[in-house]
XYZ file of C-alpha atoms in Angstrom:
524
model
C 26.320 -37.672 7.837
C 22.470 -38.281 8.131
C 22.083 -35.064 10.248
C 24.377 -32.957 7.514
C 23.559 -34.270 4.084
C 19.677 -34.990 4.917
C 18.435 -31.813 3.202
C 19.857 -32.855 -0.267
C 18.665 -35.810 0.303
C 4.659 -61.017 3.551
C 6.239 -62.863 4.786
C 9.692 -64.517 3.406
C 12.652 -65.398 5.097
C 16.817 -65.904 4.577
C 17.560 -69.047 2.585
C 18.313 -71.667 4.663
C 21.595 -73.972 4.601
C 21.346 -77.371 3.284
C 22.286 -80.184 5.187
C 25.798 -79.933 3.234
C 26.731 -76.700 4.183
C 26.333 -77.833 8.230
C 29.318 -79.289 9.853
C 32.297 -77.245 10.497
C 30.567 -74.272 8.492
C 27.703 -74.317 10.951
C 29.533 -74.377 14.160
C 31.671 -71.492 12.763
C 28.152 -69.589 12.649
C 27.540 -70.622 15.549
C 30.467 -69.233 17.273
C 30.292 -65.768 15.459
C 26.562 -65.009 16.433
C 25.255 -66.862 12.686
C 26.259 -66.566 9.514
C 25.124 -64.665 6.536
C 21.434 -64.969 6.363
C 20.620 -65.906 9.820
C 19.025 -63.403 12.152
C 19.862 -62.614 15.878
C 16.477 -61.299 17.977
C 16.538 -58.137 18.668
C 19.140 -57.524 21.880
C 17.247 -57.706 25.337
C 19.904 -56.238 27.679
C 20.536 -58.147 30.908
C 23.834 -56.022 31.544
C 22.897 -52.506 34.140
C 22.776 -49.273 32.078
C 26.288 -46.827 33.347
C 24.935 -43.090 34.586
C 26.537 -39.962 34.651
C 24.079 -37.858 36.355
C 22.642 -38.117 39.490
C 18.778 -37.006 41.056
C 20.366 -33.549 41.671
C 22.250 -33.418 38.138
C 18.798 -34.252 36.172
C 16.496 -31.958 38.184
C 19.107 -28.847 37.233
C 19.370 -29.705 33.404
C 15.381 -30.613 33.253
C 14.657 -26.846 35.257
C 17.382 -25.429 32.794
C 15.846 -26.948 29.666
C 12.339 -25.066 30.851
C 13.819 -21.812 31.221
C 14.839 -22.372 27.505
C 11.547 -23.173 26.575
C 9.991 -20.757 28.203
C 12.085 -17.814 27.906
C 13.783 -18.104 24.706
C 11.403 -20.491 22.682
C 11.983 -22.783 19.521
C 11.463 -21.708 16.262
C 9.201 -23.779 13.918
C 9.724 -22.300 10.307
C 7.713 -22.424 7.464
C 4.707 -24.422 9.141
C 1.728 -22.233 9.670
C -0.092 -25.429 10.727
C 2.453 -25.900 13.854
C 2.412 -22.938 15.111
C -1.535 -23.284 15.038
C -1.506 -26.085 16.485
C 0.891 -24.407 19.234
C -1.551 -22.040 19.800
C -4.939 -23.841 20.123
C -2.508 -25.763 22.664
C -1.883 -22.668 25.298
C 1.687 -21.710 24.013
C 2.693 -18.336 23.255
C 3.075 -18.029 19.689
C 5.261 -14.751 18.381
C 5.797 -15.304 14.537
C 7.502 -18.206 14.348
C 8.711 -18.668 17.792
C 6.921 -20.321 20.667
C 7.255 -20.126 23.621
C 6.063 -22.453 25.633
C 4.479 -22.667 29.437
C 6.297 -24.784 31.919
C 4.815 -28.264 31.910
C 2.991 -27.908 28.410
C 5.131 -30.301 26.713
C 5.457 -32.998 29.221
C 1.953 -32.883 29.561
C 1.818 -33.311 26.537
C 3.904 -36.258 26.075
C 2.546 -38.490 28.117
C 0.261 -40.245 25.959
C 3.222 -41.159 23.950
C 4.412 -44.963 24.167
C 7.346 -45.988 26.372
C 7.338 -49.225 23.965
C 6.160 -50.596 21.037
C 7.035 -52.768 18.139
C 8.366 -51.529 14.870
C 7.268 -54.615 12.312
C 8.881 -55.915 9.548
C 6.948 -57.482 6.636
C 8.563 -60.482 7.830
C 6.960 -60.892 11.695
C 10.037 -62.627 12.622
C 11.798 -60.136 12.094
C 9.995 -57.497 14.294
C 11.784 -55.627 16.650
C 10.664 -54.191 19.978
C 11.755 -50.457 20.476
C 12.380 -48.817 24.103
C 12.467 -50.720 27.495
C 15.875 -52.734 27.814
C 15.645 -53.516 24.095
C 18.906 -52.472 21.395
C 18.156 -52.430 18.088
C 21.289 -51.920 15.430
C 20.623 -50.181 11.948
C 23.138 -49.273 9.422
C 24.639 -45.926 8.291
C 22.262 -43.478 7.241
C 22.802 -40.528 4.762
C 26.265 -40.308 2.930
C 26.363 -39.200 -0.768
C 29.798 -41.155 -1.530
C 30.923 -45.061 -1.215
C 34.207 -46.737 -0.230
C 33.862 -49.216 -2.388
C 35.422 -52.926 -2.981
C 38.065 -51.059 -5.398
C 38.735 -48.840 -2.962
C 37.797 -46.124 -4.682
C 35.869 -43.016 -3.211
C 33.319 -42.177 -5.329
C 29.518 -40.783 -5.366
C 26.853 -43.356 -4.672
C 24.416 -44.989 -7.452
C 20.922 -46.916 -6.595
C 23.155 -50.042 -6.842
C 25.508 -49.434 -3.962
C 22.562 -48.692 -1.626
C 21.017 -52.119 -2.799
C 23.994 -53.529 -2.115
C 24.148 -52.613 1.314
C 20.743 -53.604 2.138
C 21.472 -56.713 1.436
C 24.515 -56.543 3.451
C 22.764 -55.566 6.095
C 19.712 -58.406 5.187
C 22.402 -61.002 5.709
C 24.524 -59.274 9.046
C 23.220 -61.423 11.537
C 23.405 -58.885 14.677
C 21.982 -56.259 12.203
C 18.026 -55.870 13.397
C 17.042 -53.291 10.543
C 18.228 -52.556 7.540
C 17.867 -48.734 7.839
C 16.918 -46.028 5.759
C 19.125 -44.059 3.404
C 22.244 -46.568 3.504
C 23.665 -44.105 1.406
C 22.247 -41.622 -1.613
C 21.565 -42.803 -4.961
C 22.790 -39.614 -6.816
C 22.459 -41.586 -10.354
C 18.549 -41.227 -9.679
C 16.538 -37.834 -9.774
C 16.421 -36.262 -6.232
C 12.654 -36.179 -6.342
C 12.646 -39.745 -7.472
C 15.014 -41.823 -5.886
C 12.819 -41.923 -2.340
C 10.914 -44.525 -4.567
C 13.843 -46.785 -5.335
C 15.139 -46.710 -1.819
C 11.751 -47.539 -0.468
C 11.346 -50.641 -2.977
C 14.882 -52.007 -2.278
C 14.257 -52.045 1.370
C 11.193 -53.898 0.728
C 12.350 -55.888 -1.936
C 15.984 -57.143 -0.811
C 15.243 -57.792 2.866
C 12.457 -58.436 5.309
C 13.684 -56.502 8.051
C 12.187 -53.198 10.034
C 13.180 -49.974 7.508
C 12.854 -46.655 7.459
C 10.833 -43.974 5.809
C 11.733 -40.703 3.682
C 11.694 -37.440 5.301
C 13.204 -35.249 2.670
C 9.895 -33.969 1.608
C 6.496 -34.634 2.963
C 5.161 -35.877 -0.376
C 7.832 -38.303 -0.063
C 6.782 -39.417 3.610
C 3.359 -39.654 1.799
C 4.999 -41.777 -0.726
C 6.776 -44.681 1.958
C 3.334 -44.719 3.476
C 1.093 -45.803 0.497
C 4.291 -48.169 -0.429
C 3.689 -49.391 3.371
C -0.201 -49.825 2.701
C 0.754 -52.015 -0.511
C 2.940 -54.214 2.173
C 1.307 -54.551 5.156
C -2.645 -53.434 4.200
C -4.271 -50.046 5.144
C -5.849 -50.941 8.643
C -2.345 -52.594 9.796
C -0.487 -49.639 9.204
C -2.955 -47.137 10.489
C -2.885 -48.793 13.947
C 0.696 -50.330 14.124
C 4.401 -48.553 13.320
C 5.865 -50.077 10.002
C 8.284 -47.790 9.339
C 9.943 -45.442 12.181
C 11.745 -42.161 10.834
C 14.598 -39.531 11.226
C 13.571 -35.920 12.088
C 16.351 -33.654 12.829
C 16.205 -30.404 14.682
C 17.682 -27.757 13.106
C 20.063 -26.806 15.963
C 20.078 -24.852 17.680
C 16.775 -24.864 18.762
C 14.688 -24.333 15.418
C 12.572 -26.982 13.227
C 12.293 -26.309 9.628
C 9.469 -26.554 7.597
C 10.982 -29.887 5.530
C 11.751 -31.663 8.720
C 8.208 -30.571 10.341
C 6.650 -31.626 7.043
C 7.827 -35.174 7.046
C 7.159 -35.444 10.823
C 3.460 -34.728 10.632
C 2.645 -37.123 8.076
C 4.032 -39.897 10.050
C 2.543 -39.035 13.424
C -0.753 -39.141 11.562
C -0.534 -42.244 9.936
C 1.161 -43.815 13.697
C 4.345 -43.864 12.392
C 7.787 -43.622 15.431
C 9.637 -40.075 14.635
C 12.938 -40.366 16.181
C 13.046 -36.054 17.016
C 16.545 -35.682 17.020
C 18.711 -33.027 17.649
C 22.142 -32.795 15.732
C 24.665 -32.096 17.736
C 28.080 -30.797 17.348
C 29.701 -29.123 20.559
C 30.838 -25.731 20.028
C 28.991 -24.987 16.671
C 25.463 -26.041 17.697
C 25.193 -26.138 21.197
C 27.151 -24.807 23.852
C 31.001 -26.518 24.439
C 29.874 -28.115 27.654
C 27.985 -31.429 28.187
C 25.354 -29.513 30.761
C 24.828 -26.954 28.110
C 24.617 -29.213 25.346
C 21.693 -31.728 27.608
C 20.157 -28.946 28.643
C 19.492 -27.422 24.623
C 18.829 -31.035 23.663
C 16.146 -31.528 26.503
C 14.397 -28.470 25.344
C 14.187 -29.243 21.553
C 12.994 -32.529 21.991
C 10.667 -31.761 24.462
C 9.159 -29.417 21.814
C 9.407 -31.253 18.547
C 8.421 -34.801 20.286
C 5.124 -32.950 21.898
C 4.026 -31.851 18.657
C 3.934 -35.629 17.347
C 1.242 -35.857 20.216
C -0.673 -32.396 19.153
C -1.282 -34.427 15.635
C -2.159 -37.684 16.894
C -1.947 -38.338 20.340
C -0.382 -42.135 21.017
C 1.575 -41.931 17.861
C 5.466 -43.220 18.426
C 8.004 -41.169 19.353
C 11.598 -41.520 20.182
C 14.344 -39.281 22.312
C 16.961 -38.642 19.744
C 20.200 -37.242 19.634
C 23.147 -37.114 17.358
C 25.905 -36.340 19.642
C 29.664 -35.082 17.995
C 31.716 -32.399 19.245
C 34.190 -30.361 17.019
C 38.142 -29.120 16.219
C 38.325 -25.763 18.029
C 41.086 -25.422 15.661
C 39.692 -26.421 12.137
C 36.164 -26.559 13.156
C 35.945 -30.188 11.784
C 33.370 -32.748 13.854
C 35.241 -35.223 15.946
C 34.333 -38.614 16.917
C 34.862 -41.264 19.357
C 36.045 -38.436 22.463
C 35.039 -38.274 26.115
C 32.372 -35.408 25.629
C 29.965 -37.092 23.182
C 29.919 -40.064 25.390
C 28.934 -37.959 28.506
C 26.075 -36.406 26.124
C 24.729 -39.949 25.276
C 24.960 -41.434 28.818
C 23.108 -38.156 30.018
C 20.504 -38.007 27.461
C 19.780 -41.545 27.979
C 18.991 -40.965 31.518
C 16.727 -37.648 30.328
C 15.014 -40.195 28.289
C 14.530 -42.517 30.680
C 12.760 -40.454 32.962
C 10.217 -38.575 30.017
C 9.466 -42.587 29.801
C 10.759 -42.359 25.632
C 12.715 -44.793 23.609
C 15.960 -43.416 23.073
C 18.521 -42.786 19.891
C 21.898 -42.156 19.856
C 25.637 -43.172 18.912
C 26.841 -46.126 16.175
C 30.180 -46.944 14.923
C 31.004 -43.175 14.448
C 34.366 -41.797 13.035
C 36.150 -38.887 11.565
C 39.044 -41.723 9.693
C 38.885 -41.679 5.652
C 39.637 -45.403 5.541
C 38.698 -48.119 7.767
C 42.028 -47.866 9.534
C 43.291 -47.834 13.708
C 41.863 -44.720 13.930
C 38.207 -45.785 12.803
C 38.347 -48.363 14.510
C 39.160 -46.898 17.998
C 36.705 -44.424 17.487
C 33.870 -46.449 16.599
C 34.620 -48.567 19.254
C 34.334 -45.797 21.903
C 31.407 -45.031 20.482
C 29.652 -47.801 20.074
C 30.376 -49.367 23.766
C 28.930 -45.921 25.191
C 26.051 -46.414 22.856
C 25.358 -50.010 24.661
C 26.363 -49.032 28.246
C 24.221 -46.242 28.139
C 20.988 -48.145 27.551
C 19.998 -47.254 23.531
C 17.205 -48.127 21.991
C 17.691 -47.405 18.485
C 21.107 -47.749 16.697
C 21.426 -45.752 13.704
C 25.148 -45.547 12.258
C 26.019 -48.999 13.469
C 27.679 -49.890 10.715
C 29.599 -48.723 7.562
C 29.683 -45.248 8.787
C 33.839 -43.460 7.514
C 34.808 -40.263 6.949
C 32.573 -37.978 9.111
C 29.394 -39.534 8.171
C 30.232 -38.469 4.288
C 30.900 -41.791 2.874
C 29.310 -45.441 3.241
C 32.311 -47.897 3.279
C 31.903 -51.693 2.289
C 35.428 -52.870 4.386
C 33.734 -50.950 7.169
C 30.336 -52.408 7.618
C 31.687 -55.682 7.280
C 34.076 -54.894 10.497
C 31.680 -52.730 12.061
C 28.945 -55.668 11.804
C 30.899 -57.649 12.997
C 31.587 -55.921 16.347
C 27.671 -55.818 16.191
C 27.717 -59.421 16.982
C 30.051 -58.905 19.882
C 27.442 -56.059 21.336
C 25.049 -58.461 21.476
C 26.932 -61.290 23.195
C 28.079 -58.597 25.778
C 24.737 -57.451 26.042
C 23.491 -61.292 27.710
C 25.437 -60.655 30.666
C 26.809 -63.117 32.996
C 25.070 -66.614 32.881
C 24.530 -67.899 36.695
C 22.835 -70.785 36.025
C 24.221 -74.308 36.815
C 25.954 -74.470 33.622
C 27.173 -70.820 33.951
C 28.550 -71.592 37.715
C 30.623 -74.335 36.255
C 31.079 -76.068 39.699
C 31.511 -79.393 38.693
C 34.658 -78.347 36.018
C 36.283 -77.007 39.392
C 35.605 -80.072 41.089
C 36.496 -81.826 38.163
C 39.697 -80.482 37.329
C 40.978 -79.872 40.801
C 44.168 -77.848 41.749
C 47.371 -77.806 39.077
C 45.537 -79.235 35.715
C 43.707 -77.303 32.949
C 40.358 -77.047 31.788
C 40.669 -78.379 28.317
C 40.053 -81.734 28.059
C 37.221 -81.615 30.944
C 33.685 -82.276 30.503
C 32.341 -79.086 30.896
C 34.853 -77.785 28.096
C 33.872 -80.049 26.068
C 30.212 -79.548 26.271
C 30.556 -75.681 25.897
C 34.064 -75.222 23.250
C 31.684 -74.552 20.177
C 29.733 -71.583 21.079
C 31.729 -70.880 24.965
C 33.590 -68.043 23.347
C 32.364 -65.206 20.447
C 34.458 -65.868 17.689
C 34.976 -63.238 15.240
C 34.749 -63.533 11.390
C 37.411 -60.804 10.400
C 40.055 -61.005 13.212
C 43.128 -62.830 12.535
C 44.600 -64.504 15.989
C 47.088 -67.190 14.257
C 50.970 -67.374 14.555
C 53.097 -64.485 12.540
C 53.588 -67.239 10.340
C 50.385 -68.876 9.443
C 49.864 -65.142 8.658
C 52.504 -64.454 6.582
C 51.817 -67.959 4.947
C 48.169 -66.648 4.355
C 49.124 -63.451 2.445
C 50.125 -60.986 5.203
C 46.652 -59.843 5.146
C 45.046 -56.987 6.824
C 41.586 -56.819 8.412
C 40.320 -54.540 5.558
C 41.436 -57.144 3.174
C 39.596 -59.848 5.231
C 36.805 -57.700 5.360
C 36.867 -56.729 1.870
C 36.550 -60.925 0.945
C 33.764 -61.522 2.916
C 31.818 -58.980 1.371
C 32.656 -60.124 -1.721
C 31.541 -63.136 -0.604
C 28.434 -62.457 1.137
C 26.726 -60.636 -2.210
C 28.025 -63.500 -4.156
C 25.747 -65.633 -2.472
C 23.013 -63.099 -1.554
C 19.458 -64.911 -1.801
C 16.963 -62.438 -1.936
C 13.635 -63.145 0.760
C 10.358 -63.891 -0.611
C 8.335 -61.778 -1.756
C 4.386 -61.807 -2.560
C 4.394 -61.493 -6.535
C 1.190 -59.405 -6.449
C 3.017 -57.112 -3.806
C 5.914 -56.983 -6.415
C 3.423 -55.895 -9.228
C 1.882 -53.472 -6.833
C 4.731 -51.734 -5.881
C 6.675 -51.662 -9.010
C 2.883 -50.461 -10.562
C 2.692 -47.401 -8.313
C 6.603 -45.972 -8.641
C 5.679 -46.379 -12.239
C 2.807 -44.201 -11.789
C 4.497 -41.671 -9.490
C 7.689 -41.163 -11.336
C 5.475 -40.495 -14.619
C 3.512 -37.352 -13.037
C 6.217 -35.280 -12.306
C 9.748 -34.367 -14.315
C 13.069 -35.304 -13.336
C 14.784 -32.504 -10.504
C 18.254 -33.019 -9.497
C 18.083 -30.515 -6.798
């Protein structure tokens, strides 16, 4: 679990098919939203956002989350430089508590962007962030793997390259994330540099930036500079990044760390509280917006006290708990209402917003994953998200990255984003002239319209099996996870890394050298 585990924590392009490989193969791609390699834009919703809260509802929580502000404060630990900057800024500062005046922080954040674009070294690849745009990343943050044996085991450096070039190749996939998953085979003050390179070396999409020190945040950012050049990166957001309140209501001096270095070099924080009902907020959705309002009201000002402008997104990681065994839960009715109310708190601070994924509690990519990372992830659409993080390959509580799983969750990825285009009423959409065509009593197949429209009319999925009982018991009696576990297979097999500038290369490779020689190996 990102939020859990965090503390031990140009140009190029896919490799495009030959004229060979088109045909059947093509259309197939086609139908599923591309194939490995290809790239779906970013998703531009054209379906209505679903509310839970009306004027009435959001006035209450937004007074509530004041009083909490006001009254009880947030606690910023181990920063003397926040809680100066607090000060200079009219709040009420008692050791490490502030307190802050009604208004302050909205004030505050209004010089924060309601959009911008986060840009991959690849500018096709760029991805807008807020408005009615959706962009998917993978799982972030678990220290153990699923992996193609089926074995559970601690993750190494190459696991986490491996699934960032999984994610490189998922066509619906629109950044390939952060910490897929932690290289434990690596020194803990090292590995930041390996992660960094492989997301810059092994695909050309958006990534994310290290937060688990802020000499590592320091670190992604001169990496950055080597990428994109000094001046880009000083007025544009390369890399966006993961800062977690300490809930409830208290910022520690790691996560603070990390978030000032990004805000001054105009990096996106996504300020995000993490959630579970009952443990770290109160057990009932008002409670629970009204605490989340408040802390990210607090630690997204501060991004603005260090550089006004700088990008900032409305996070929240949204779970609830067993009452019984005190274990988080997934995929239930609670969490959704969270999401779909945050959103709309987002909405009207005019921030980008961050919640949900393919979320589950299940230890292997069985019914039960997949019914709660479906309930999750359609409330993570409906409710109007910006930024995705979890939206693939997420098992077990967050704990462990699972190859079967990204493969099926990436998959349903591809089906998000066809839902996401809405109904089609142009002329072709209306499909008058099939009705007249076909008239009363015949079918549709053979008609022109049907024929025009058969290859791409419906999504087609690349893992689910919809043939007879007995072309599937011809076929091996196979199970999704075993589909799922072939086209992995298959999809590293014929992985085709995206160019890279040599000198770039030599750069980067020159300065982890450099880095990992001044200081000794820690493993905690």
């Amino acid at each position: 679990m990102d939020e859990i585990i965090q503390d031990a924590e140009v140009t190029g392009g896919a490799g495009r098919r030959g004229r060979g490989e088109r045909g059947a193969a093509g259309r197939r791609a086609a139908r599923s939203g591309g194939g490995p390699g290809s790239s779906l834009p970013y998703i531009t919703r054209k379906i209505n956002v679903y509310e839970v809260l009306d004027e009435k509802g959001l006035e209450l929580i937004e007074s509530n989350a004041d009083l909490i502000l006001e009254e009880i404060g947030i606690e910023f630990r181990d920063d003397a430089e926040a809680l100066e900057l607090w000060a200079k800024a009219g709040a009420d500062v008692r050791g490490e508590r502030v307190h802050f005046p009604k208004g302050l922080c909205r004030e505050l954040l209004k010089t924060a962007p309601s959009e911008f674009t986060w840009h991959a070294r690849n500018p096709e690849r760029s991805v807008r962030i807020g408005g009615n745009a959706t962009v998917f990343a993978p799982v972030y943050g678990p220290p153990f793997v699923r992996d193609l044996e089926g074995v559970r085991r601690y993750a190494t450096i190459e696991d986490f390259r491996n699934f960032v070039k999984l994610a490189y190749m998922a066509p619906s996939m629109h950044s390939s994330g952060g910490t897929v998953c932690e290289p434990v085979d690596i020194p803990v003050n090292k590995r930041h540099l390996d992660m960094v390179y492989s997301h810059i070396k092994y695909s050309d999409k958006p990534f994310m930036g290290s937060v688990t020190a802020p000499e590592r945040a320091e670190d992604t950012i001169a990496m950055a500079k080597l990428v994109f050049g000094d001046e880009f990166v000083e007025n544009n957001c390369v890399t966006l990044n993961l800062i977690n309140a300490n809930s409830p209501m208290v910022f520690d001096g790691t996560m603070l760390g990390a978030l000032k270095v990004y805000a001054r070099h105009n990096q996106a924080s996504v300020v995000s509280p993490f959630i579970l009902s009952g443990a770290m907020s109160p057990v009932t959705v008002a409670g629970t917006l009204t605490q989340i309002l408040a802390e990210v009201l607090a630690g997204a000002a501060l991004t603005q006290l260090i550089r006004p402008g700088s990008p900032v997104l409305f996070g929240t990681f949204a779970a609830s708990i067993s009452m019984q065994s005190g274990a988080p839960t997934f995929g239930t009715p609670e969490p959704s209402l969270v999401s779909y109310g945050a959103a709309q708190l987002a909405r009207r601070l005019g921030l980008p917003f961050r919640t949900g994924g393919s979320l589950c509690a299940s230890k292997v990519p069985d019914a039960q994953a997949a019914h709660e990372s479906s309930n999750t992830l359609n409330t993570t659409l409906l409710a109007g998200t910006n930024f995705v993080l979890h939206a693939a390959g997420w098992l077990e509580g967050g704990l462990v990255s699972s190859y079967e799983k990204f493969m099926i969750d990436q998959d349903q990825l591809g089906m998000m984003q066809k839902m996401a285009e809405g109904v089609d009423l142009s002329t072709e959409g209306q499909a008058l002239d099939a009705i007249r065509e076909v008239g009363p009593g015949s079918h549709y197949l053979g008609c022109t319209h049907t024929q025009a429209h058969f290859q791409t009319a419906f999504y087609r999925s690349q893992l689910a099996d919809n043939n007879s009982f007995e072309q599937w018991e011809i076929e091996g009696q196979k199970r999704i996870e075993d589909r799922a576990n072939a086209l992995c297979r298959s999809w590293l097999d014929s992985y085709q890394a995206p160019a890279l500038d040599a000198s770039i290369d030599e750069a980067l490779l020159a300065f982890i050298k450099d880095r990992k020689d001044s200081m000794p190996d820690a493993f905690t």
